[in-house]
Amino acid sequence: MKTLNEHMIALGENARIASHSLSALSNELKNKAILSIANQITINKNQILTANQKDYVKAEEKGLNKAALDRLLLDEERVQGIINALESIAELDDPIGEILEEWDRPNGLLIQKVSVPLGVIGIIYESRPNVTADAAALCLKSGNAVILRGGSESFYSNTAIHESIKLGLIKENLNPDMIQIVNTTNREAVDLMLTGLNGAIDILVPRGGRSLVSKIQSDARIPMIGHLEGICHLYVDKSSDIDMAVDIVMNSKMRRTGICGAAETLLIDEKAIQTHLPSILDALKSANCEIRADDQITGLHDGLVLAQEEDWYTEYLDAIISIKTVKSVAEAVSHINHYGSGHTESIISQDKEAINYFFNHLNSAIILNNASTQFADGGEFGMGAEIGIATDKIHARGPVGARQLTSYKYLIHGSGQIRPT
């Protein structure tokens, strides 16, 4: 009987071996494998839903909050969404072997910068079972082997989805070790992944709550791609269309409150307080959204909670929004730069100068104009799917899709050149 350490080291060794053949697979074969996985998920849909129901009941018994339960839940529509995402990933251009740049040197050398896989990726995530399939397909498309470690709350769902992944690979005569899953809820498995499994894992991608990502950021001994939290902002400018502002605010906050692209703070131009805010508040109240506002707004409207300093730092992931009055787009930007997490911000405005100021003075990963913050999603970017939103300023930023899971190497073509002494 292997110890946990021996088991995890074996996963790493198997992934490293599998990555060597995976990196050289043709795009055609990678696509066939992804579609084979999608077909197996279709065939095994009922088993996946049964496994998910088992997870969901256990999560309810443990008292998981509404947002966490929503992230965990699978139904017919969401399983079909997983299948659709896989099919979309298969349709993407091959991100591997692309000549990113090339140039000739005076000595006749031709230098090419060519995209390559990262190698072996460790993905540690919570709640969402769809990440199991999305991550598997994105890593396969980008030529990377992957070790998946989902949260204990979605253990049975992840296991059922991975079984379809494994069968899909086997049916295409591919090594199933290309996509492995940690089949234990023991938290020590995460600690072992953070060490890199004796050099087997090249990079980690965390996807989950603040506590998970904070742990990985502080304890990881290898590079990572990820974001700590999504404190996303909306700014309603005085020039904005009122109906548009209401629609965007409602979608940004209430479409799905538990995702990282949900808006948490609304900044409103003081010149829009009388014109825009009443309609926005009415819509939020009708949707049973708790509103925490500054003293200027709470003094004008009944039924609002006075916001505290900590509210501006809070990712609620719930039907709660904080609202603050600002005097200008510059003050809105200053607030976001101080309190934000660098994830996603949106300005609702028809004023080109205000829009340009917002775009040019913020350095968040995703910035929108007149659109919902919930477009912060790889599928909406045309990436098929994503395994997270990166807010780091190196390697990848924004949605992490197949192309973001690549590195590059230099290929140099010569004709006998030697360096002079």
Coordinates of C-alpha atoms in Angstrom, one line a residue:
M1 CA 0.0 0.0 0.0
K2 CA 1.5 3.3 -1.1
T3 CA 1.7 6.2 1.3
L4 CA 0.2 9.5 0.2
N5 CA 3.6 10.9 -0.5
E6 CA 4.5 7.9 -2.7
H7 CA 1.1 8.2 -4.5
M8 CA 1.6 11.9 -5.2
I9 CA 5.2 11.4 -6.4
A10 CA 4.0 8.7 -8.7
L11 CA 1.3 11.0 -10.1
G12 CA 4.0 13.6 -10.8
E13 CA 6.3 11.1 -12.5
N14 CA 3.5 9.7 -14.7
A15 CA 2.5 13.3 -15.6
R16 CA 6.0 14.2 -16.6
I17 CA 6.4 11.1 -18.8
A18 CA 3.0 11.7 -20.4
S19 CA 3.8 15.4 -21.1
H20 CA 6.7 14.3 -23.4
S21 CA 4.4 12.6 -25.9
L22 CA 1.5 15.1 -25.4
S23 CA 3.7 18.1 -26.3
A24 CA 4.2 16.6 -29.8
L25 CA 0.6 15.6 -30.5
S26 CA -0.9 17.0 -33.7
N27 CA -3.8 19.5 -33.4
E28 CA -6.0 17.0 -35.1
L29 CA -5.4 14.3 -32.5
K30 CA -5.8 16.7 -29.6
N31 CA -9.1 17.8 -31.0
K32 CA -10.3 14.2 -31.5
A33 CA -9.4 13.5 -27.9
I34 CA -11.3 16.6 -26.6
L35 CA -14.4 15.6 -28.6
S36 CA -14.1 12.1 -27.4
I37 CA -14.1 13.4 -23.8
A38 CA -17.2 15.5 -24.7
N39 CA -18.9 12.4 -26.1
Q40 CA -18.1 10.4 -23.0
I41 CA -19.6 13.1 -20.8
T42 CA -22.7 13.0 -22.9
I43 CA -22.9 9.2 -22.5
N44 CA -22.3 9.4 -18.7
K45 CA -24.4 12.5 -18.0
N46 CA -26.8 10.6 -15.6
Q47 CA -23.9 9.2 -13.6
I48 CA -22.3 12.7 -13.4
L49 CA -25.6 14.3 -12.2
T50 CA -26.1 11.5 -9.6
A51 CA -22.6 12.0 -8.3
N52 CA -23.2 15.8 -8.1
Q53 CA -26.4 15.3 -6.2
K54 CA -24.5 13.3 -3.7
D55 CA -22.0 16.2 -3.3
Y56 CA -24.8 18.7 -3.1
V57 CA -26.7 16.9 -0.3
K58 CA -23.5 16.6 1.7
A59 CA -22.7 20.3 1.1
E60 CA -26.2 21.3 2.3
E61 CA -25.7 19.2 5.4
K62 CA -22.4 21.0 6.1
G63 CA -24.1 24.4 5.8
L64 CA -22.3 25.7 2.7
N65 CA -23.6 29.2 1.8
K66 CA -25.9 29.9 -1.2
A67 CA -23.1 31.1 -3.4
A68 CA -21.0 28.0 -2.8
L69 CA -23.9 25.7 -3.4
D70 CA -24.6 27.5 -6.7
R71 CA -21.0 27.0 -7.8
L72 CA -21.3 23.3 -6.9
L73 CA -24.6 22.5 -8.6
L74 CA -24.8 20.7 -11.9
D75 CA -28.0 20.2 -13.9
E76 CA -28.9 19.3 -17.4
E77 CA -28.2 22.8 -18.7
R78 CA -24.8 23.1 -16.9
V79 CA -23.6 19.7 -18.1
Q80 CA -24.6 20.7 -21.6
G81 CA -22.6 23.9 -21.0
I82 CA -19.5 21.7 -20.2
I83 CA -20.0 19.8 -23.4
N84 CA -20.4 23.0 -25.4
A85 CA -17.2 24.4 -23.9
L86 CA -15.2 21.3 -24.8
E87 CA -16.5 21.5 -28.4
S88 CA -15.5 25.2 -28.5
I89 CA -12.0 24.5 -27.3
A90 CA -11.6 21.8 -30.0
E91 CA -12.5 24.5 -32.6
L92 CA -9.7 26.9 -31.5
D93 CA -6.5 27.3 -33.4
D94 CA -3.6 25.2 -32.2
P95 CA -1.7 27.4 -29.7
I96 CA 1.4 25.2 -30.0
G97 CA 4.1 25.6 -32.7
E98 CA 3.0 29.1 -33.6
I99 CA 5.7 31.4 -34.8
L100 CA 5.2 34.4 -32.6
E101 CA 8.1 36.4 -34.1
E102 CA 10.9 35.8 -36.5
W103 CA 13.7 37.9 -37.8
D104 CA 16.9 37.7 -39.8
R105 CA 20.3 38.7 -38.4
P106 CA 23.0 40.4 -40.4
N107 CA 25.1 37.2 -40.2
G108 CA 22.4 35.3 -42.0
L109 CA 20.9 33.6 -38.9
L110 CA 17.1 33.2 -38.9
I111 CA 15.7 33.5 -35.4
Q112 CA 12.1 32.2 -34.6
K113 CA 10.2 32.6 -31.4
V114 CA 7.8 29.6 -31.2
S115 CA 5.1 28.7 -28.7
V116 CA 5.5 25.6 -26.7
P117 CA 3.6 23.9 -23.7
L118 CA 4.5 24.8 -20.2
G119 CA 4.9 21.1 -19.3
V120 CA 3.0 19.8 -16.3
I121 CA 0.4 22.0 -14.7
G122 CA -1.1 21.4 -11.2
I123 CA -4.6 22.9 -10.8
I124 CA -6.1 23.2 -7.3
Y125 CA -9.7 24.4 -7.3
E126 CA -12.8 24.5 -5.2
S127 CA -16.5 23.9 -5.7
R128 CA -17.0 24.1 -9.5
P129 CA -17.0 20.6 -11.1
N130 CA -17.0 22.2 -14.6
V131 CA -13.4 23.2 -13.9
T132 CA -12.4 19.5 -14.1
A133 CA -13.5 19.3 -17.7
D134 CA -12.5 22.8 -18.7
A135 CA -9.0 22.5 -17.3
A136 CA -8.5 19.1 -18.8
A137 CA -9.5 20.3 -22.3
L138 CA -7.5 23.5 -22.1
C139 CA -4.4 21.7 -20.9
L140 CA -4.8 19.0 -23.6
K141 CA -5.3 21.7 -26.3
S142 CA -2.1 23.5 -25.1
G143 CA 0.0 20.3 -25.0
N144 CA 0.3 20.2 -21.2
A145 CA -0.2 17.3 -18.8
V146 CA -2.2 18.2 -15.8
I147 CA -2.8 17.0 -12.2
L148 CA -6.2 18.1 -11.0
R149 CA -7.1 18.5 -7.3
G150 CA -10.7 19.6 -6.8
G151 CA -12.3 20.5 -3.5
S152 CA -13.7 17.9 -1.1
E153 CA -17.2 19.4 -1.6
S154 CA -17.2 18.3 -5.2
F155 CA -15.2 15.1 -4.9
Y156 CA -17.8 12.7 -6.3
S157 CA -18.7 15.1 -9.2
N158 CA -15.0 15.6 -10.1
T159 CA -14.4 11.8 -10.0
A160 CA -17.3 11.1 -12.3
I161 CA -16.2 13.7 -14.8
H162 CA -12.7 12.5 -14.7
E163 CA -13.8 9.0 -15.5
S164 CA -15.3 10.3 -18.7
I165 CA -12.0 12.1 -19.4
K166 CA -10.0 9.0 -18.9
L167 CA -12.3 6.9 -21.2
G168 CA -12.2 9.6 -23.8
L169 CA -8.4 9.5 -23.9
I170 CA -8.2 5.7 -23.9
K171 CA -10.7 5.5 -26.8
E172 CA -8.2 7.6 -28.9
N173 CA -5.3 5.4 -27.8
L174 CA -3.8 8.1 -25.7
N175 CA -2.0 7.8 -22.3
P176 CA -4.6 8.6 -19.6
D177 CA -1.8 9.9 -17.4
M178 CA -2.0 13.1 -19.5
I179 CA -4.9 14.1 -17.3
Q180 CA -4.8 12.8 -13.8
I181 CA -6.9 13.6 -10.7
V182 CA -5.9 13.4 -7.0
N183 CA -8.4 10.8 -5.7
T184 CA -8.2 11.8 -2.1
T185 CA -9.7 14.6 0.0
N186 CA -6.7 14.6 2.3
R187 CA -5.4 18.2 2.5
E188 CA -1.8 17.0 2.7
A189 CA -2.1 16.2 -1.0
V190 CA -2.3 20.0 -1.7
D191 CA 0.8 20.6 0.5
L192 CA 2.7 18.0 -1.6
M193 CA 1.6 19.6 -4.8
L194 CA 2.9 23.0 -3.6
T195 CA 6.4 21.5 -3.3
G196 CA 6.3 20.6 -7.1
L197 CA 6.4 16.8 -6.6
N198 CA 10.2 16.5 -7.0
G199 CA 10.2 18.9 -9.9
A200 CA 7.4 17.2 -11.8
I201 CA 5.0 20.2 -11.7
D202 CA 6.1 23.3 -13.6
I203 CA 3.4 25.7 -12.6
L204 CA 0.3 25.8 -10.3
V205 CA -3.0 27.4 -11.1
P206 CA -5.3 27.9 -8.0
R207 CA -9.0 28.6 -8.5
G208 CA -11.0 29.2 -5.4
G209 CA -11.7 31.4 -2.4
R210 CA -9.3 33.7 -0.6
S211 CA -8.1 31.2 1.9
L212 CA -7.1 28.7 -0.7
V213 CA -5.3 31.2 -2.9
S214 CA -3.6 32.9 0.0
K215 CA -2.3 29.5 1.2
I216 CA -0.9 28.7 -2.3
Q217 CA 0.6 32.1 -2.6
S218 CA 2.4 31.8 0.7
D219 CA 3.4 28.1 0.6
A220 CA 4.1 27.3 -3.0
R221 CA 7.7 26.5 -3.9
I222 CA 7.0 26.8 -7.7
P223 CA 5.5 29.5 -9.9
M224 CA 1.7 30.0 -10.0
I225 CA -0.9 31.8 -12.1
G226 CA -4.0 33.2 -10.3
H227 CA -5.8 35.9 -8.5
L228 CA -6.6 36.4 -4.8
E229 CA -10.1 37.8 -5.1
G230 CA -12.4 39.7 -7.4
I231 CA -13.4 43.0 -6.0
C232 CA -15.0 44.3 -9.2
H233 CA -16.2 47.8 -9.6
L234 CA -18.8 49.7 -11.6
Y235 CA -18.7 53.4 -12.2
V236 CA -21.9 55.1 -13.3
D237 CA -21.0 58.4 -15.0
K238 CA -23.5 61.3 -15.3
S239 CA -23.5 61.0 -19.1
S240 CA -24.7 57.3 -19.1
D241 CA -28.1 56.2 -20.3
I242 CA -30.3 55.5 -17.3
D243 CA -31.9 52.3 -18.6
M244 CA -28.5 51.0 -19.7
A245 CA -27.0 51.8 -16.4
V246 CA -29.8 49.9 -14.5
D247 CA -29.4 46.9 -16.8
I248 CA -25.6 46.7 -16.5
V249 CA -25.7 47.2 -12.7
M250 CA -28.3 44.4 -12.3
N251 CA -26.5 42.0 -14.5
S252 CA -23.1 42.7 -13.1
K253 CA -24.3 42.2 -9.5
M254 CA -27.2 39.8 -9.7
R255 CA -26.8 37.4 -12.7
R256 CA -24.6 35.1 -10.6
T257 CA -23.5 36.6 -7.3
G258 CA -21.0 33.9 -6.4
I259 CA -18.6 34.3 -9.4
C260 CA -15.4 36.3 -9.3
G261 CA -16.7 38.7 -12.1
A262 CA -19.7 39.8 -10.0
A263 CA -19.6 43.5 -9.2
E264 CA -19.1 44.2 -5.5
T265 CA -18.9 48.1 -5.4
L266 CA -20.8 50.6 -7.4
L267 CA -19.3 54.1 -7.7
I268 CA -21.7 56.8 -8.8
D269 CA -21.1 60.3 -10.1
E270 CA -22.6 62.8 -7.6
K271 CA -24.3 64.5 -10.6
A272 CA -26.2 61.2 -11.3
I273 CA -27.5 60.8 -7.7
Q274 CA -30.9 62.4 -8.5
T275 CA -31.2 61.1 -12.1
H276 CA -29.8 57.5 -12.1
L277 CA -29.6 56.3 -8.5
P278 CA -33.4 56.0 -7.7
S279 CA -33.9 53.5 -10.6
I280 CA -30.8 51.6 -9.7
L281 CA -31.8 51.3 -6.1
D282 CA -35.4 50.2 -7.0
A283 CA -34.1 47.5 -9.2
L284 CA -31.6 46.2 -6.6
K285 CA -34.2 46.2 -3.9
S286 CA -36.7 44.3 -6.1
A287 CA -34.0 41.6 -6.5
N288 CA -33.5 41.4 -2.7
C289 CA -30.0 42.8 -2.9
E290 CA -28.7 44.2 0.4
I291 CA -27.4 47.8 -0.2
R292 CA -24.6 49.3 1.9
A293 CA -24.0 52.9 1.0
D294 CA -22.1 55.9 2.1
D295 CA -23.7 58.5 4.4
Q296 CA -24.6 60.8 1.5
I297 CA -26.7 58.1 -0.1
T298 CA -28.2 56.6 3.1
G299 CA -29.3 60.1 4.1
L300 CA -31.4 60.4 0.9
H301 CA -32.9 56.9 0.7
D302 CA -34.6 54.6 3.2
G303 CA -33.8 51.0 3.9
L304 CA -30.0 51.2 3.2
V305 CA -27.2 50.1 5.5
L306 CA -24.4 52.5 6.2
A307 CA -21.2 51.1 4.6
Q308 CA -18.1 50.7 6.8
E309 CA -14.5 51.0 5.7
E310 CA -14.2 47.2 5.4
D311 CA -17.0 47.1 2.8
W312 CA -14.8 48.7 0.2
Y313 CA -12.3 45.9 0.6
T314 CA -14.9 43.1 0.6
E315 CA -15.7 40.5 -2.1
Y316 CA -19.2 39.5 -1.0
L317 CA -20.0 36.7 -3.5
D318 CA -23.5 37.3 -2.4
A319 CA -26.5 39.5 -3.0
I320 CA -24.8 42.5 -1.3
I321 CA -23.4 45.6 -3.0
S322 CA -21.6 48.7 -1.6
I323 CA -22.3 52.1 -3.1
K324 CA -20.2 55.2 -2.9
T325 CA -20.6 58.7 -4.2
V326 CA -17.7 60.2 -6.2
K327 CA -17.2 63.6 -7.6
S328 CA -15.5 62.6 -10.9
V329 CA -14.1 59.7 -12.9
A330 CA -10.7 60.6 -11.4
E331 CA -12.0 60.0 -7.9
A332 CA -13.6 56.7 -9.1
V333 CA -10.3 55.6 -10.5
S334 CA -8.5 56.7 -7.3
H335 CA -11.0 54.6 -5.2
I336 CA -10.5 51.5 -7.4
N337 CA -6.7 51.8 -7.4
H338 CA -6.8 51.9 -3.6
Y339 CA -9.4 49.3 -2.8
G340 CA -9.5 47.1 -5.8
S341 CA -7.9 43.7 -6.5
G342 CA -7.0 44.3 -10.1
H343 CA -9.6 42.0 -11.5
T344 CA -12.4 43.7 -13.5
E345 CA -13.9 47.2 -13.7
S346 CA -16.5 48.8 -15.9
I347 CA -17.4 52.4 -16.7
I348 CA -21.0 53.1 -17.8
S349 CA -20.6 56.4 -19.7
Q350 CA -21.1 58.1 -23.1
D351 CA -18.3 60.6 -22.4
K352 CA -15.3 59.7 -24.5
E353 CA -12.9 61.7 -22.2
A354 CA -14.2 59.9 -19.1
I355 CA -13.9 56.5 -20.8
N356 CA -10.4 57.2 -21.9
Y357 CA -9.4 58.4 -18.5
F358 CA -10.9 55.2 -16.9
F359 CA -9.1 53.0 -19.4
N360 CA -5.7 54.7 -19.2
H361 CA -5.5 55.2 -15.5
L362 CA -6.5 51.7 -14.3
N363 CA -4.3 48.7 -14.6
S364 CA -6.8 45.9 -13.8
A365 CA -6.7 42.8 -15.9
I366 CA -10.1 43.5 -17.5
I367 CA -11.6 46.9 -18.1
L368 CA -15.0 47.4 -19.8
N369 CA -17.1 50.3 -21.1
N370 CA -20.9 50.0 -21.2
A371 CA -20.9 46.3 -20.5
S372 CA -21.4 43.9 -17.5
T373 CA -18.4 42.9 -15.4
Q374 CA -19.7 39.3 -15.8
F375 CA -18.2 39.2 -19.2
A376 CA -14.9 38.5 -17.3
D377 CA -15.0 35.0 -18.6
G378 CA -12.8 33.0 -21.0
G379 CA -15.9 31.6 -22.9
E380 CA -17.1 35.1 -23.5
F381 CA -13.7 36.1 -24.8
G382 CA -13.9 33.4 -27.4
M383 CA -11.4 31.1 -25.6
G384 CA -13.9 28.3 -25.3
A385 CA -13.4 28.2 -21.5
E386 CA -10.9 29.3 -18.9
I387 CA -9.4 27.9 -15.7
G388 CA -9.3 31.3 -14.0
I389 CA -8.8 35.0 -14.2
A390 CA -5.1 36.0 -13.7
T391 CA -4.4 39.3 -12.0
D392 CA -0.6 38.9 -12.0
K393 CA 1.4 41.3 -14.2
I394 CA 3.7 38.6 -15.6
H395 CA 3.0 35.7 -17.9
A396 CA -0.8 35.7 -18.2
R397 CA -3.4 38.3 -17.4
G398 CA -7.2 38.1 -17.6
P399 CA -8.9 34.8 -18.6
V400 CA -6.5 31.9 -18.7
G401 CA -7.3 29.8 -21.7
A402 CA -5.3 27.5 -23.9
R403 CA -3.0 30.1 -25.4
Q404 CA -2.2 31.5 -21.9
L405 CA -1.0 28.0 -20.9
T406 CA 2.0 28.2 -23.2
S407 CA 5.6 29.5 -23.1
Y408 CA 8.0 29.8 -26.0
K409 CA 11.4 28.8 -27.2
Y410 CA 13.8 30.1 -29.8
L411 CA 14.6 28.2 -33.0
I412 CA 17.7 29.4 -34.8
H413 CA 18.4 28.4 -38.4
G414 CA 22.0 28.8 -39.7
S415 CA 24.1 27.9 -42.6
G416 CA 27.5 27.3 -41.0
Q417 CA 27.9 30.5 -39.0
I418 CA 30.4 30.6 -36.2
R419 CA 31.2 33.5 -33.8
P420 CA 34.4 35.4 -34.5
T421 CA 37.1 35.2 -31.8

